[in-house]
mmCIF file of C-alpha atoms and ligand atoms in Angstrom:
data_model
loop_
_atom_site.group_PDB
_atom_site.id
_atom_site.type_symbol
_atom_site.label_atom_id
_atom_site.label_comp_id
_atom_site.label_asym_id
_atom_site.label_seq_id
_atom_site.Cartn_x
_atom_site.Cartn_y
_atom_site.Cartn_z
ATOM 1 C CA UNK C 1 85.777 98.906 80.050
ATOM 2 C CA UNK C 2 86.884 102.711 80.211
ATOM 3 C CA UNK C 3 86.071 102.964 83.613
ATOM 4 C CA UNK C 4 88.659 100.218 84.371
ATOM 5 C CA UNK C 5 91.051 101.809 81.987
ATOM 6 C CA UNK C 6 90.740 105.630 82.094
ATOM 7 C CA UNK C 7 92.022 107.235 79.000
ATOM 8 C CA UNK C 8 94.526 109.848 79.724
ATOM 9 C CA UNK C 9 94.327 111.271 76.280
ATOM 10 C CA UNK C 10 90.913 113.053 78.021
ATOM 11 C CA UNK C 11 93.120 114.848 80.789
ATOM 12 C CA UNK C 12 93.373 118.383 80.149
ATOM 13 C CA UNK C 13 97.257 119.024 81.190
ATOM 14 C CA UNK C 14 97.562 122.438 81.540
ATOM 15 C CA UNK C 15 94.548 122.704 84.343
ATOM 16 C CA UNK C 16 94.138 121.330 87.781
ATOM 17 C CA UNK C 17 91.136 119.035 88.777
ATOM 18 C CA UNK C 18 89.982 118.335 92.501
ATOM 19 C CA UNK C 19 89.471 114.941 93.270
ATOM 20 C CA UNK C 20 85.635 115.352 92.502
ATOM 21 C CA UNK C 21 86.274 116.822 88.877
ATOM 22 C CA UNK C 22 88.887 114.069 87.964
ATOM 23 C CA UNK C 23 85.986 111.439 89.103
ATOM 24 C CA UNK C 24 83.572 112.738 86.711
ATOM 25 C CA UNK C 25 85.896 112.812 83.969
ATOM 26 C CA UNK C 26 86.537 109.514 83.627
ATOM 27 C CA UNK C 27 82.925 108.564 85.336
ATOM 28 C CA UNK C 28 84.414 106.891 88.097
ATOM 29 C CA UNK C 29 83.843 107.154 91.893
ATOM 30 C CA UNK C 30 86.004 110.080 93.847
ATOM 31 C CA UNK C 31 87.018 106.612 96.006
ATOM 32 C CA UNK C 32 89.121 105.566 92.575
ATOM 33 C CA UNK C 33 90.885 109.017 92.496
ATOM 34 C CA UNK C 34 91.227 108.831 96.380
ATOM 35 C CA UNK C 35 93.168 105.347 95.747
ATOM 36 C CA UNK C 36 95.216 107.168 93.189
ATOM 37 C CA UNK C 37 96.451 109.899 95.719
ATOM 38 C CA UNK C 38 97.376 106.816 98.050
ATOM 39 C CA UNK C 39 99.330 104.853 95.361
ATOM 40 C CA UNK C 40 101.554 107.904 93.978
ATOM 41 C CA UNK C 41 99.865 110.547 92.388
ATOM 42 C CA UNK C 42 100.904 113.820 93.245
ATOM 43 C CA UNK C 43 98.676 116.973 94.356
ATOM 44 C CA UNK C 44 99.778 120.148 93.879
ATOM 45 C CA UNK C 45 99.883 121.412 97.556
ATOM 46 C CA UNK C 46 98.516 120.559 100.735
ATOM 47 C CA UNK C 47 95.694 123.198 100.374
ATOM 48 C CA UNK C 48 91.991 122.354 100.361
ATOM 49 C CA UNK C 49 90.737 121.165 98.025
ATOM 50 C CA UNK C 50 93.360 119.275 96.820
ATOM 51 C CA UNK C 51 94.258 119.889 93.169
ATOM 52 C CA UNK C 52 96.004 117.628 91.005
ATOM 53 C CA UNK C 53 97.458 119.008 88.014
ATOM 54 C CA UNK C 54 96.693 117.527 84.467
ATOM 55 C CA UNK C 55 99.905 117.005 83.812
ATOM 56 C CA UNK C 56 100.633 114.437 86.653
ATOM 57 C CA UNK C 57 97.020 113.115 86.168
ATOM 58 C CA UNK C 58 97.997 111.962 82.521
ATOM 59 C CA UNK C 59 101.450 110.749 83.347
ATOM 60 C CA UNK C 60 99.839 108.748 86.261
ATOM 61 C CA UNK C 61 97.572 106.682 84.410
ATOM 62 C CA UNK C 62 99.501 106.176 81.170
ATOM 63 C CA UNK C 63 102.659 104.820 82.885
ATOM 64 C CA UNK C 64 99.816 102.846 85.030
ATOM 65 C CA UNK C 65 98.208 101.520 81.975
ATOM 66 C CA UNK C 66 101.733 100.085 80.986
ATOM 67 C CA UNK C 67 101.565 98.629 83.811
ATOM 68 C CA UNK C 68 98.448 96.813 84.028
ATOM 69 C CA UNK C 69 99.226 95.889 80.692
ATOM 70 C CA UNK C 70 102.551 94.199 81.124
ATOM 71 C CA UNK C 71 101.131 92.035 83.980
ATOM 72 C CA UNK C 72 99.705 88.607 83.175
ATOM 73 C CA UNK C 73 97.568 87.248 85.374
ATOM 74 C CA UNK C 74 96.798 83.603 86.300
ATOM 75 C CA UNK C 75 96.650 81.506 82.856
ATOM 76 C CA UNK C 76 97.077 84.791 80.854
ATOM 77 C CA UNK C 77 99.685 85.337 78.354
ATOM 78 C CA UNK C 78 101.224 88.360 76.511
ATOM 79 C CA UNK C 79 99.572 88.773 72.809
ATOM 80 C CA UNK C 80 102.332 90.972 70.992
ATOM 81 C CA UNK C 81 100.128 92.407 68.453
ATOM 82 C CA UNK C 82 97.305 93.392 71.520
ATOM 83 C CA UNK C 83 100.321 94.477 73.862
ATOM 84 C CA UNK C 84 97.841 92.936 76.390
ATOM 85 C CA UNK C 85 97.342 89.793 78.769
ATOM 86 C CA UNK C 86 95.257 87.902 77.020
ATOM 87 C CA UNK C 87 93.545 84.471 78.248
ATOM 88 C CA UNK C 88 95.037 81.477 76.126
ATOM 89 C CA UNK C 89 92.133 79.891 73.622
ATOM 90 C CA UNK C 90 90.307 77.073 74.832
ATOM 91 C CA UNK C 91 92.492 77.489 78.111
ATOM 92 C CA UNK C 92 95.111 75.418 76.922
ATOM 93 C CA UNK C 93 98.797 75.758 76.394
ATOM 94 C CA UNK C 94 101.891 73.526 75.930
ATOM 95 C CA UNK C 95 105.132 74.042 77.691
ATOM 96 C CA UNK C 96 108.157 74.138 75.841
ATOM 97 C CA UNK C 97 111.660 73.315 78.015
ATOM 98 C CA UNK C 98 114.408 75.424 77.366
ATOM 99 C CA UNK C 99 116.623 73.755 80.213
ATOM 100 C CA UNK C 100 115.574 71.645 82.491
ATOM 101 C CA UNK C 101 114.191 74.218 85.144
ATOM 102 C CA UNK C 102 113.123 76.795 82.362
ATOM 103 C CA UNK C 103 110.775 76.891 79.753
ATOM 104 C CA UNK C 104 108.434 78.728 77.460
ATOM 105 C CA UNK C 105 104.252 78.355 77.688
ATOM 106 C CA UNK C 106 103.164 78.656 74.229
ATOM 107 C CA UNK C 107 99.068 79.408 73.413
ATOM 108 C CA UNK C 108 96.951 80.811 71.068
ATOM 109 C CA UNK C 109 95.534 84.224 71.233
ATOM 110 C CA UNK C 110 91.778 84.089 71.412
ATOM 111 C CA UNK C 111 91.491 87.323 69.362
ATOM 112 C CA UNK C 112 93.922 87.503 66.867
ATOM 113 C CA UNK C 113 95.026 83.397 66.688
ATOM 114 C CA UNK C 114 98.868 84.592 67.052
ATOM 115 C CA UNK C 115 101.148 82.489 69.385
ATOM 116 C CA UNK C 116 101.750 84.067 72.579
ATOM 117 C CA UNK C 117 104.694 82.709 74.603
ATOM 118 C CA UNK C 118 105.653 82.877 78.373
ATOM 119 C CA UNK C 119 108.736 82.379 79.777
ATOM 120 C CA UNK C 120 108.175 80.615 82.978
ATOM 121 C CA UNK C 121 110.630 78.041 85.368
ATOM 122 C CA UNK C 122 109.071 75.106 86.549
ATOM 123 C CA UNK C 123 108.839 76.322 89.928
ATOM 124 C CA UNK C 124 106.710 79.384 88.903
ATOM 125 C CA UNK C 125 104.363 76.729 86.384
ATOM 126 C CA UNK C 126 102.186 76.460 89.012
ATOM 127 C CA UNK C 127 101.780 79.710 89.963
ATOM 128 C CA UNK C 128 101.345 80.502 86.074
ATOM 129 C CA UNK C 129 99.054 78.346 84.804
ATOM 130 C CA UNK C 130 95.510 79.568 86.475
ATOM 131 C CA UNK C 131 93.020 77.424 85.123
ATOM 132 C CA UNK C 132 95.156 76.555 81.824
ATOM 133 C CA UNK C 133 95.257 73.233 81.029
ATOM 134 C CA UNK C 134 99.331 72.391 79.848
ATOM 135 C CA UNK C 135 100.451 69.644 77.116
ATOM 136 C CA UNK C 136 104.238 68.559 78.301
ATOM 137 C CA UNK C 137 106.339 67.286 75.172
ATOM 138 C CA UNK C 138 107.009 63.376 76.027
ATOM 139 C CA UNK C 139 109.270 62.276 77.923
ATOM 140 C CA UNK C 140 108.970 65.392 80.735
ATOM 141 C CA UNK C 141 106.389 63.831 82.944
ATOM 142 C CA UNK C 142 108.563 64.313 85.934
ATOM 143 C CA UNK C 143 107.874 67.799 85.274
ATOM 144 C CA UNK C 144 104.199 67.530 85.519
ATOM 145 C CA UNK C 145 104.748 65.599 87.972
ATOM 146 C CA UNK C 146 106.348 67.998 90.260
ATOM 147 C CA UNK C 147 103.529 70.150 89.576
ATOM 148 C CA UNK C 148 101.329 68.158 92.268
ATOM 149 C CA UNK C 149 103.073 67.918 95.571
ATOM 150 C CA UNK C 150 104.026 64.148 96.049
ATOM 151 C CA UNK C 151 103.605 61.962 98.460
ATOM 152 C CA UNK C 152 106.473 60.030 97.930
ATOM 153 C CA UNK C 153 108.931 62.077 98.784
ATOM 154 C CA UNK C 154 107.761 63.090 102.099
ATOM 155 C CA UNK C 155 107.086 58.957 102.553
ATOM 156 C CA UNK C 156 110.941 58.410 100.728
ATOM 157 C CA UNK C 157 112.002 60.915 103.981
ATOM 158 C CA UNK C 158 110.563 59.333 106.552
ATOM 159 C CA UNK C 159 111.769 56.155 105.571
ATOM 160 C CA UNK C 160 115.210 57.194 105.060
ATOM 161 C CA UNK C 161 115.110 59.096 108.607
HETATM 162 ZN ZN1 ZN M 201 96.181 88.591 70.051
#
């Protein structure tokens, strides 16, 4: 788990670390910090090695673990009291509609049983939902529906061509 999530808090910020010493802080490969350099984080000048000062390294990864944290993947959801994606318990969720091309996904946190909720439009659902099995309310079947592409409405266009 750390080595997914490198703690910041374990950045020195007042001294510079080549790539190498930044790897074996966090016990990660010098590939990771590499990738870092690519996606943003500053070095200190183009000398050899290159240094990256503890300052940046800290700011890098916290506003990247905000980041990671904020983004839901497939059939995840948002637990408020985690402030993490969490997957939904027993993979299931129910979809609330708010209009009829918005909604809300509503599951249970596996960890702390609090609702999580998901805004989401129909046209995303699919996207959304990963493996997650959805309840509709009655009555919104067209909506789940729409969530498998028909063949009716290519064969309705045809016929009316
Ligand atoms: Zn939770």
């Amino acid at each position: 788990m750390g080595k997914r999530h490198p703690n910041y808090r374990h950045v020195k910020v007042h001294r510079n670390y080549t790539v190498e010493e930044a790897a074996n802080l966090f016990g990660i490969h010098k590939n990771t910090v590499r990738e870092w350099l690519k996606s943003g984080l500053p070095v200190l000048d183009d000398k050899r090695p290159r240094l990256i000062l503890g300052q940046e390294l800290a700011a890098f990864l916290q506003a990247r673990r905000i980041k990671n944290k904020q983004t839901c993947q497939p059939g995840q959801m948002y637990c408020v009291r985690y402030r993490a994606p969490k997957m939904a318990a027993g993979g299931m969720a129910d979809y609330l509609p708010h209009t009829e091309k918005l909604g809300m996904l509503k599951a249970i946190c596996p960890d702390c049983l609090s609702m999580m909720n998901r805004r989401v439009s129909v046209a995303k659902l699919e996207q959304v939902r990963g493996e997650l099995v959805i309840t509709f309310p009655q009555g919104l079947d067209q909506v789940s529906n729409r969530l498998q592409p028909t063949v009716n409405s290519d064969l309705e266009r045809e016929m009316n061509s």
